[in-house]
Tab-separated table of N, CA and C in Angstrom:
chain	number	residue	atom	x	y	z
A	1	MET	N	-226.078	47.531	-120.129
A	1	MET	CA	-226.103	48.749	-120.016
A	1	MET	C	-227.451	48.305	-121.687
A	2	LYS	N	-228.659	48.613	-121.566
A	2	LYS	CA	-229.702	48.587	-122.332
A	2	LYS	C	-230.386	50.405	-122.293
A	3	LEU	N	-229.860	50.217	-123.863
A	3	LEU	CA	-229.906	51.604	-125.180
A	3	LEU	C	-231.663	51.509	-125.392
A	4	PHE	N	-231.686	52.997	-125.694
A	4	PHE	CA	-233.019	52.805	-126.703
A	4	PHE	C	-233.189	54.243	-127.417
A	5	ILE	N	-233.608	53.708	-128.024
A	5	ILE	CA	-233.980	55.479	-129.374
A	5	ILE	C	-235.068	56.458	-128.725
A	6	ARG	N	-235.169	57.995	-128.754
A	6	ARG	CA	-235.928	58.300	-128.452
A	6	ARG	C	-236.240	59.935	-128.799
A	7	GLU	N	-236.990	60.371	-129.048
A	7	GLU	CA	-237.711	62.405	-129.407
A	7	GLU	C	-236.664	62.732	-128.111
A	8	THR	N	-236.080	63.958	-127.938
A	8	THR	CA	-235.563	64.941	-127.624
A	8	THR	C	-236.644	65.206	-126.827
A	9	GLU	N	-235.850	65.494	-124.967
A	9	GLU	CA	-237.163	66.856	-124.578
A	9	GLU	C	-236.612	68.047	-124.204
A	10	LEU	N	-237.006	68.808	-123.541
A	10	LEU	CA	-236.296	70.056	-123.776
A	10	LEU	C	-234.675	69.551	-122.260
A	11	SER	N	-235.764	69.144	-121.239
A	11	SER	CA	-234.825	68.683	-120.477
A	11	SER	C	-233.362	67.683	-121.106
A	12	ASP	N	-233.535	67.615	-122.138
A	12	ASP	CA	-232.169	66.819	-122.772
A	12	ASP	C	-230.509	67.729	-122.844
A	13	TRP	N	-231.124	68.611	-122.924
A	13	TRP	CA	-230.910	69.439	-123.793
A	13	TRP	C	-228.531	70.164	-123.129
A	14	LEU	N	-228.854	69.714	-121.676
A	14	LEU	CA	-227.302	69.815	-121.347
A	14	LEU	C	-226.736	69.030	-121.307
A	15	PRO	N	-227.223	67.560	-121.519
A	15	PRO	CA	-225.997	66.051	-121.630
A	15	PRO	C	-225.909	66.552	-122.917
A	16	VAL	N	-227.338	66.821	-123.957
A	16	VAL	CA	-226.772	66.761	-125.809
A	16	VAL	C	-225.826	67.561	-125.774
A	17	LYS	N	-226.021	69.371	-125.486
A	17	LYS	CA	-224.814	69.977	-125.192
A	17	LYS	C	-223.688	69.448	-124.827
A	18	GLU	N	-223.667	68.565	-123.781
A	18	GLU	CA	-221.819	68.505	-123.755
A	18	GLU	C	-221.553	67.459	-124.947
A	19	LEU	N	-222.641	66.210	-125.133
A	19	LEU	CA	-222.032	65.331	-126.084
A	19	LEU	C	-221.301	65.610	-127.753
A	20	LEU	N	-222.347	67.064	-127.460
A	20	LEU	CA	-222.163	67.736	-129.759
A	20	LEU	C	-220.544	68.854	-129.399
A	21	THR	N	-219.971	68.762	-127.840
A	21	THR	CA	-219.271	70.158	-127.377
A	21	THR	C	-217.735	69.413	-127.947
A	22	ARG	N	-217.963	68.027	-126.934
A	22	ARG	CA	-216.840	66.890	-127.610
A	22	ARG	C	-216.758	66.258	-128.848
A	23	LEU	N	-217.711	66.515	-129.866
A	23	LEU	CA	-217.788	66.723	-131.933
A	23	LEU	C	-217.208	67.804	-131.727
A	24	HIS	N	-217.590	68.363	-131.283
A	24	HIS	CA	-216.963	69.220	-132.351
A	24	HIS	C	-215.394	70.129	-131.540
A	25	ASP	N	-215.621	69.586	-130.862
A	25	ASP	CA	-213.560	69.636	-130.032
A	25	ASP	C	-212.873	68.644	-130.648
A	26	LYS	N	-213.378	67.420	-131.624
A	26	LYS	CA	-212.697	66.484	-132.832
A	26	LYS	C	-212.828	67.138	-133.335
A	27	ALA	N	-213.688	67.791	-134.149
A	27	ALA	CA	-213.962	68.301	-135.442
A	27	ALA	C	-212.973	68.996	-136.318
A	28	PRO	N	-212.953	69.569	-137.574
A	28	PRO	CA	-211.381	70.482	-138.177
A	28	PRO	C	-211.936	71.861	-137.598
A	29	TYR	N	-212.384	71.919	-137.394
A	29	TYR	CA	-213.669	73.700	-137.078
A	29	TYR	C	-213.243	73.235	-135.857
A	30	SER	N	-212.358	73.191	-134.522
A	30	SER	CA	-212.534	73.550	-132.992
A	30	SER	C	-212.278	74.444	-132.773
A	31	LYS	N	-211.964	74.982	-133.775
A	31	LYS	CA	-210.873	76.157	-133.110
A	31	LYS	C	-212.191	77.640	-132.741
A	32	VAL	N	-213.466	76.967	-133.690
A	32	VAL	CA	-214.100	78.314	-134.412
A	32	VAL	C	-215.287	77.618	-132.975
A	33	PRO	N	-215.438	79.168	-132.023
A	33	PRO	CA	-216.044	79.283	-131.078
A	33	PRO	C	-217.623	78.618	-131.473
A	34	ILE	N	-218.121	77.938	-129.618
A	34	ILE	CA	-219.387	78.068	-130.406
A	34	ILE	C	-220.150	78.859	-129.130
A	35	ASN	N	-221.648	79.237	-130.598
A	35	ASN	CA	-222.551	80.572	-129.879
A	35	ASN	C	-223.647	79.223	-129.239
A	36	TYR	N	-223.174	78.594	-127.548
A	36	TYR	CA	-224.304	78.380	-126.677
A	36	TYR	C	-225.866	78.949	-127.262
A	37	PRO	N	-226.155	79.718	-126.881
A	37	PRO	CA	-226.631	80.332	-126.420
A	37	PRO	C	-228.359	80.054	-127.649
A	38	ASP	N	-227.124	80.158	-129.526
A	38	ASP	CA	-228.501	79.932	-130.569
A	38	ASP	C	-228.260	78.532	-130.873
A	39	MET	N	-227.100	77.730	-130.360
A	39	MET	CA	-227.510	75.923	-130.202
A	39	MET	C	-228.264	75.842	-129.322
A	40	LYS	N	-228.919	76.477	-128.565
A	40	LYS	CA	-229.603	75.827	-127.419
A	40	LYS	C	-231.399	76.807	-127.936
A	41	ARG	N	-231.219	77.660	-129.138
A	41	ARG	CA	-232.598	77.699	-129.536
A	41	ARG	C	-232.964	77.079	-130.753
A	42	THR	N	-231.983	76.776	-131.047
A	42	THR	CA	-231.753	75.424	-132.666
A	42	THR	C	-231.944	74.189	-131.886
A	43	PHE	N	-231.771	73.105	-130.448
A	43	PHE	CA	-231.830	71.937	-129.807
A	43	PHE	C	-233.803	72.278	-129.325
A	44	ALA	N	-234.633	73.541	-129.117
A	44	ALA	CA	-235.101	73.910	-128.346
A	44	ALA	C	-236.733	74.465	-129.889
A	45	THR	N	-236.039	74.856	-130.246
A	45	THR	CA	-236.539	74.487	-131.970
A	45	THR	C	-237.388	73.142	-132.726
A	46	THR	N	-236.440	72.372	-133.196
A	46	THR	CA	-235.905	71.007	-133.108
A	46	THR	C	-237.334	69.904	-132.253
A	47	ALA	N	-236.369	70.463	-131.785
A	47	ALA	CA	-237.400	68.898	-130.274
A	47	ALA	C	-238.834	69.801	-130.619
A	48	ARG	N	-239.221	70.562	-130.868
A	48	ARG	CA	-240.854	71.293	-131.052
A	48	ARG	C	-241.286	71.419	-131.939
A	49	SER	N	-240.479	71.103	-133.508
A	49	SER	CA	-240.830	70.895	-134.842
A	49	SER	C	-241.458	69.703	-134.768
A	50	LYS	N	-242.715	70.062	-136.695
A	50	LYS	CA	-243.716	69.230	-136.743
A	50	LYS	C	-242.595	68.928	-138.107
A	51	ASN	N	-241.275	69.965	-138.555
A	51	ASN	CA	-240.911	69.466	-139.648
A	51	ASN	C	-239.119	69.642	-139.741
A	52	ALA	N	-239.259	68.713	-138.043
A	52	ALA	CA	-237.921	68.090	-137.624
A	52	ALA	C	-238.312	67.152	-137.080
A	53	LEU	N	-237.333	67.069	-137.104
A	53	LEU	CA	-237.090	65.049	-136.115
A	53	LEU	C	-235.683	64.862	-135.395
A	54	SER	N	-235.882	65.384	-134.242
A	54	SER	CA	-235.181	65.350	-133.097
A	54	SER	C	-234.294	63.977	-131.510
A	55	MET	N	-233.438	63.232	-131.915
A	55	MET	CA	-233.942	62.656	-131.209
A	55	MET	C	-231.894	62.128	-130.368
A	56	VAL	N	-232.605	60.751	-129.221
A	56	VAL	CA	-230.715	61.340	-128.643
A	56	VAL	C	-231.308	59.249	-128.593
A	57	VAL	N	-229.827	59.077	-128.476
A	57	VAL	CA	-229.637	57.619	-127.940
A	57	VAL	C	-229.273	57.880	-125.693
A	58	ALA	N	-230.434	56.630	-125.931
A	58	ALA	CA	-230.104	57.499	-123.680
A	58	ALA	C	-230.282	56.085	-123.027
A	59	ASP	N	-230.576	55.637	-122.116
A	59	ASP	CA	-230.200	55.204	-120.996
A	59	ASP	C	-231.866	55.056	-120.651
A	60	LYS	N	-231.725	54.266	-118.949
A	60	LYS	CA	-232.972	54.691	-118.485
A	60	LYS	C	-232.912	55.658	-117.183
A	61	LYS	N	-231.820	56.029	-116.809
A	61	LYS	CA	-230.818	56.616	-116.263
A	61	LYS	C	-231.159	57.806	-117.144
A	62	HIS	N	-231.522	58.127	-118.209
A	62	HIS	CA	-231.464	59.809	-118.782
A	62	HIS	C	-230.164	60.345	-119.559
A	63	ARG	N	-229.001	59.167	-118.784
A	63	ARG	CA	-227.826	59.034	-120.040
A	63	ARG	C	-227.743	59.480	-121.784
A	64	ILE	N	-226.861	60.748	-121.574
A	64	ILE	CA	-227.217	60.292	-123.464
A	64	ILE	C	-225.531	60.301	-124.259
A	65	TYR	N	-226.181	59.027	-124.835
A	65	TYR	CA	-225.500	58.566	-125.607
A	65	TYR	C	-224.611	59.147	-126.902
A	66	GLY	N	-226.107	59.445	-127.538
A	66	GLY	CA	-226.117	59.887	-129.211
A	66	GLY	C	-227.227	60.553	-129.247
A	67	VAL	N	-226.486	61.700	-130.633
A	67	VAL	CA	-228.133	62.603	-131.302
A	67	VAL	C	-228.062	62.465	-133.047
A	68	CYS	N	-229.498	62.870	-133.221
A	68	CYS	CA	-229.409	62.947	-134.583
A	68	CYS	C	-231.111	64.141	-134.466
A	69	ILE	N	-230.152	65.166	-135.040
A	69	ILE	CA	-230.867	66.147	-135.537
A	69	ILE	C	-231.509	66.153	-137.287
A	70	CYS	N	-231.949	66.414	-137.241
A	70	CYS	CA	-232.953	67.145	-139.064
A	70	CYS	C	-233.752	67.796	-139.200
A	71	ILE	N	-234.547	68.406	-140.605
A	71	ILE	CA	-234.854	69.471	-140.319
A	71	ILE	C	-235.841	69.137	-141.673
A	72	THR	N	-236.757	69.401	-141.914
A	72	THR	CA	-237.517	68.781	-143.913
A	72	THR	C	-237.284	70.734	-144.339
A	73	GLN	N	-237.234	70.631	-145.722
A	73	GLN	CA	-237.379	72.445	-145.867
A	73	GLN	C	-237.318	71.513	-147.838
A	74	PRO	N	-237.781	72.898	-148.562
A	74	PRO	CA	-238.092	72.685	-150.173
A	74	PRO	C	-236.250	73.228	-150.406
A	75	ASN	N	-236.101	72.567	-151.356
A	75	ASN	CA	-235.159	72.675	-151.850
A	75	ASN	C	-234.577	73.279	-152.852
A	76	TRP	N	-233.153	73.939	-153.551
A	76	TRP	CA	-233.412	74.634	-154.464
A	76	TRP	C	-234.437	74.914	-155.033
A	77	TRP	N	-234.979	73.745	-155.852
A	77	TRP	CA	-236.310	73.878	-157.077
A	77	TRP	C	-237.561	73.595	-156.571
A	78	GLY	N	-237.258	73.111	-155.475
A	78	GLY	CA	-238.761	72.840	-154.636
A	78	GLY	C	-239.029	71.414	-154.422
A	79	ALA	N	-238.401	70.156	-154.400
A	79	ALA	CA	-238.396	69.142	-153.665
A	79	ALA	C	-238.236	69.922	-152.462
A	80	THR	N	-239.042	68.665	-151.864
A	80	THR	CA	-239.017	68.348	-150.413
A	80	THR	C	-237.783	67.489	-150.355
A	81	CYS	N	-237.314	68.467	-148.886
A	81	CYS	CA	-235.104	67.665	-149.122
A	81	CYS	C	-235.896	67.315	-147.303
A	82	SER	N	-234.599	67.007	-146.389
A	82	SER	CA	-234.554	66.191	-145.341
A	82	SER	C	-232.981	67.106	-144.832
A	83	LEU	N	-232.589	66.903	-144.419
A	83	LEU	CA	-231.627	67.725	-144.298
A	83	LEU	C	-230.415	66.967	-142.507
A	84	GLU	N	-230.354	65.672	-142.601
A	84	GLU	CA	-229.307	65.851	-141.715
A	84	GLU	C	-228.789	66.561	-141.115
A	85	LEU	N	-228.977	67.401	-139.830
A	85	LEU	CA	-227.951	68.492	-138.975
A	85	LEU	C	-226.777	67.930	-138.291
A	86	VAL	N	-227.175	67.079	-137.671
A	86	VAL	CA	-225.833	66.486	-136.709
A	86	VAL	C	-226.373	64.422	-136.476
A	87	THR	N	-225.022	64.517	-136.406
A	87	THR	CA	-225.268	62.929	-136.079
A	87	THR	C	-224.231	62.243	-135.480
A	88	TYR	N	-223.963	62.439	-134.730
A	88	TYR	CA	-223.310	61.557	-133.484
A	88	TYR	C	-223.566	61.147	-132.320
A	89	CYS	N	-223.062	60.473	-132.121
A	89	CYS	CA	-223.312	58.869	-131.299
A	89	CYS	C	-222.232	58.324	-130.836
A	90	GLU	N	-221.390	57.985	-128.882
A	90	GLU	CA	-220.558	57.457	-128.440
A	90	GLU	C	-220.610	55.843	-128.201
A	91	ALA	N	-222.054	55.268	-128.313
A	91	ALA	CA	-222.211	54.298	-127.917
A	91	ALA	C	-222.524	53.512	-129.406
A	92	PRO	N	-221.387	52.060	-129.367
A	92	PRO	CA	-220.637	50.994	-130.952
A	92	PRO	C	-222.108	51.039	-131.375
A	93	GLY	N	-222.068	50.999	-132.356
A	93	GLY	CA	-223.329	50.603	-132.719
A	93	GLY	C	-224.593	50.881	-133.359
A	94	TRP	N	-224.734	52.620	-133.038
A	94	TRP	CA	-225.309	52.934	-132.243
A	94	TRP	C	-225.864	54.095	-133.292
A	95	GLN	N	-224.858	55.263	-134.056
A	95	GLN	CA	-225.015	55.611	-135.236
A	95	GLN	C	-225.649	55.710	-136.322
A	96	ASP	N	-225.795	54.060	-136.491
A	96	ASP	CA	-226.062	52.511	-137.890
A	96	ASP	C	-227.816	53.387	-137.231
A	97	LYS	N	-228.609	52.702	-136.206
A	97	LYS	CA	-229.377	52.404	-135.353
A	97	LYS	C	-230.246	54.027	-135.747
A	98	LEU	N	-229.231	55.245	-135.900
A	98	LEU	CA	-230.173	56.696	-135.876
A	98	LEU	C	-230.045	57.456	-136.798
A	99	ILE	N	-229.472	57.077	-137.633
A	99	ILE	CA	-229.650	56.983	-139.027
A	99	ILE	C	-230.767	56.503	-139.874
A	100	ARG	N	-230.909	55.038	-139.492
A	100	ARG	CA	-231.693	54.055	-140.255
A	100	ARG	C	-232.112	55.159	-139.965
A	101	ARG	N	-233.446	55.562	-138.942
A	101	ARG	CA	-234.219	55.567	-137.780
A	101	ARG	C	-235.020	56.992	-138.617
A	102	TYR	N	-234.147	58.540	-139.057
A	102	TYR	CA	-233.465	59.151	-139.974
A	102	TYR	C	-234.235	59.088	-141.851
A	103	VAL	N	-233.940	58.136	-141.604
A	103	VAL	CA	-234.462	57.866	-142.769
A	103	VAL	C	-235.700	57.105	-143.307
A	104	LYS	N	-236.024	56.576	-142.009
A	104	LYS	CA	-237.045	55.666	-142.027
A	104	LYS	C	-237.936	57.432	-141.829
A	105	TRP	N	-238.025	58.003	-141.461
A	105	TRP	CA	-238.938	59.231	-140.571
A	105	TRP	C	-238.789	59.988	-142.211
A	106	ALA	N	-238.607	60.211	-142.670
A	106	ALA	CA	-238.569	60.865	-144.523
A	106	ALA	C	-238.688	60.392	-145.220
A	107	LYS	N	-239.264	59.186	-145.301
A	107	LYS	CA	-239.726	58.395	-145.994
A	107	LYS	C	-241.461	58.269	-146.211
A	108	GLU	N	-241.550	57.969	-144.714
A	108	GLU	CA	-243.183	58.141	-144.105
A	108	GLU	C	-243.884	59.388	-144.526
A	109	ARG	N	-242.538	60.521	-144.570
A	109	ARG	CA	-242.957	61.806	-144.876
A	109	ARG	C	-243.005	62.052	-146.568
A	110	ASN	N	-242.876	61.102	-147.110
A	110	ASN	CA	-242.774	61.509	-148.225
A	110	ASN	C	-241.822	62.767	-148.196
A	111	ILE	N	-240.504	62.477	-148.113
A	111	ILE	CA	-239.253	63.719	-148.679
A	111	ILE	C	-238.887	62.768	-150.421
A	112	GLN	N	-238.854	63.709	-150.772
A	112	GLN	CA	-238.060	63.550	-152.179
A	112	GLN	C	-236.766	63.073	-151.758
A	113	VAL	N	-236.401	64.256	-150.852
A	113	VAL	CA	-234.384	64.420	-150.983
A	113	VAL	C	-233.883	64.105	-149.837
A	114	ILE	N	-234.081	62.772	-149.515
A	114	ILE	CA	-233.090	62.488	-147.835
A	114	ILE	C	-231.077	63.052	-148.220
A	115	THR	N	-231.329	63.495	-147.238
A	115	THR	CA	-229.880	64.369	-147.135
A	115	THR	C	-228.757	63.592	-145.889
A	116	VAL	N	-227.624	63.421	-145.928
A	116	VAL	CA	-226.880	63.811	-144.783
A	116	VAL	C	-225.159	64.071	-145.050
A	117	VAL	N	-225.036	64.960	-144.143
A	117	VAL	CA	-223.742	65.733	-144.382
A	117	VAL	C	-222.340	65.372	-143.887
A	118	ASN	N	-220.913	64.755	-143.424
A	118	ASN	CA	-220.410	64.585	-143.280
A	118	ASN	C	-219.527	65.957	-142.690
A	119	SER	N	-219.579	66.897	-141.738
A	119	SER	CA	-218.230	67.958	-141.491
A	119	SER	C	-217.481	67.541	-140.764
A	120	ALA	N	-217.271	66.614	-140.076
A	120	ALA	CA	-216.262	66.586	-139.494
A	120	ALA	C	-215.018	66.512	-139.129
A	121	GLY	N	-214.771	65.919	-140.339
A	121	GLY	CA	-213.350	64.955	-141.766
A	121	GLY	C	-213.544	64.220	-141.954
A	122	GLU	N	-212.778	64.279	-142.478
A	122	GLU	CA	-212.794	62.698	-143.211
A	122	GLU	C	-212.724	61.323	-142.162
A	123	ASN	N	-213.658	60.514	-143.222
A	123	ASN	CA	-213.812	59.564	-141.395
A	123	ASN	C	-214.591	58.041	-143.204
A	124	PRO	N	-213.381	57.595	-143.064
A	124	PRO	CA	-214.275	56.099	-144.118
A	124	PRO	C	-214.904	55.453	-143.369
A	125	ARG	N	-214.886	55.095	-141.977
A	125	ARG	CA	-215.929	54.304	-141.269
A	125	ARG	C	-217.643	54.852	-141.541
A	126	TYR	N	-217.579	56.540	-141.332
A	126	TYR	CA	-219.360	56.682	-141.801
A	126	TYR	C	-219.606	57.234	-143.546
A	127	ASP	N	-218.002	56.660	-144.204
A	127	ASP	CA	-218.661	57.194	-145.581
A	127	ASP	C	-219.241	55.456	-146.052
A	128	ASN	N	-218.618	54.698	-144.922
A	128	ASN	CA	-219.020	53.092	-145.684
A	128	ASN	C	-220.011	53.191	-145.041
A	129	LEU	N	-220.747	53.562	-143.471
A	129	LEU	CA	-222.415	52.943	-142.913
A	129	LEU	C	-223.187	53.965	-143.948
A	130	ILE	N	-222.185	54.744	-144.313
A	130	ILE	CA	-223.917	56.185	-145.115
A	130	ILE	C	-224.100	55.346	-146.224
A	131	GLN	N	-223.033	54.497	-147.589
A	131	GLN	CA	-222.535	53.444	-148.871
A	131	GLN	C	-223.827	52.837	-148.431
A	132	LYS	N	-224.167	52.120	-147.367
A	132	LYS	CA	-224.534	50.762	-146.974
A	132	LYS	C	-226.341	51.044	-146.495
A	133	ILE	N	-226.239	52.303	-146.276
A	133	ILE	CA	-227.491	53.025	-146.175
A	133	ILE	C	-228.482	53.117	-147.893
A	134	ASN	N	-227.624	53.010	-148.025
A	134	ASN	CA	-228.105	53.017	-149.878
A	134	ASN	C	-227.868	54.368	-149.933
A	135	PHE	N	-226.978	55.055	-149.803
A	135	PHE	CA	-226.623	56.445	-150.118
A	135	PHE	C	-225.528	57.014	-151.055
A	136	GLN	N	-225.758	57.857	-151.153
A	136	GLN	CA	-224.978	58.305	-152.761
A	136	GLN	C	-223.839	58.758	-152.697
A	137	LYS	N	-222.217	58.898	-152.545
A	137	LYS	CA	-221.739	60.356	-152.696
A	137	LYS	C	-221.727	60.494	-153.686
A	138	THR	N	-222.690	62.181	-153.258
A	138	THR	CA	-223.096	63.485	-154.628
A	138	THR	C	-221.980	64.485	-154.655
A	139	GLY	N	-221.423	64.609	-153.736
A	139	GLY	CA	-220.600	65.611	-153.830
A	139	GLY	C	-219.546	66.048	-152.780
A	140	SER	N	-219.317	66.942	-151.449
A	140	SER	CA	-218.155	67.477	-150.432
A	140	SER	C	-218.675	68.176	-150.315
A	141	VAL	N	-216.988	68.433	-148.646
A	141	VAL	CA	-218.234	69.678	-148.434
A	141	VAL	C	-216.713	70.367	-147.597
A	142	HIS	N	-217.009	71.744	-148.550
A	142	HIS	CA	-215.881	72.341	-148.587
A	142	HIS	C	-216.358	73.605	-147.007
A	143	MET	N	-215.180	74.249	-145.916
A	143	MET	CA	-215.420	75.058	-144.863
A	143	MET	C	-213.698	75.239	-145.207
A	144	MET	N	-214.345	77.184	-145.658
A	144	MET	CA	-213.586	78.087	-145.054
A	144	MET	C	-213.664	79.039	-143.564
A	145	LEU	N	-211.912	78.296	-142.443
A	145	LEU	CA	-212.657	78.299	-141.765
A	145	LEU	C	-211.751	79.464	-141.594
A	146	PRO	N	-211.194	80.219	-140.294
A	146	PRO	CA	-210.827	81.199	-139.675
A	146	PRO	C	-209.299	81.078	-139.882
A	147	GLU	N	-208.777	81.797	-140.196
A	147	GLU	CA	-207.130	81.927	-139.769
A	147	GLU	C	-206.487	81.269	-139.531
A	148	GLY	N	-204.764	80.058	-139.759
A	148	GLY	CA	-204.243	79.615	-139.064
A	148	GLY	C	-204.814	78.187	-137.792
A	149	GLU	N	-206.302	77.712	-139.035
A	149	GLU	CA	-206.968	76.545	-138.923
A	149	GLU	C	-206.431	75.049	-139.687
């Protein structure tokens, strides 16, 4: 099976929704309900925006194996910043390629601060991958989940 990375199309919504639902179901916040209409709106906005990168790992039959969605915006201090909203891939070896493509995209736009965030729980393999690409750990993500999670 030959895979490739391409920008998302609006017709990718359903397979991306299924992929991200599987990610959500494994995450520490899996009991928090997904707001699919808002998720779809965000997907459509990022797929069309000049200030966003939305890409998928796909095959020639249009099956989706991974997704990476990123945005650019000024940070609190006014530096141009890119923020990876979600990156998830079920094809071995392709998460690395998605993140490297994101970094290339951000550098081509002269982004001053390039960020990735893992809010899906502790993942030493992901941490190693990110450090290998030259990201530095600068903090952590903390969430207040609904009672009982």
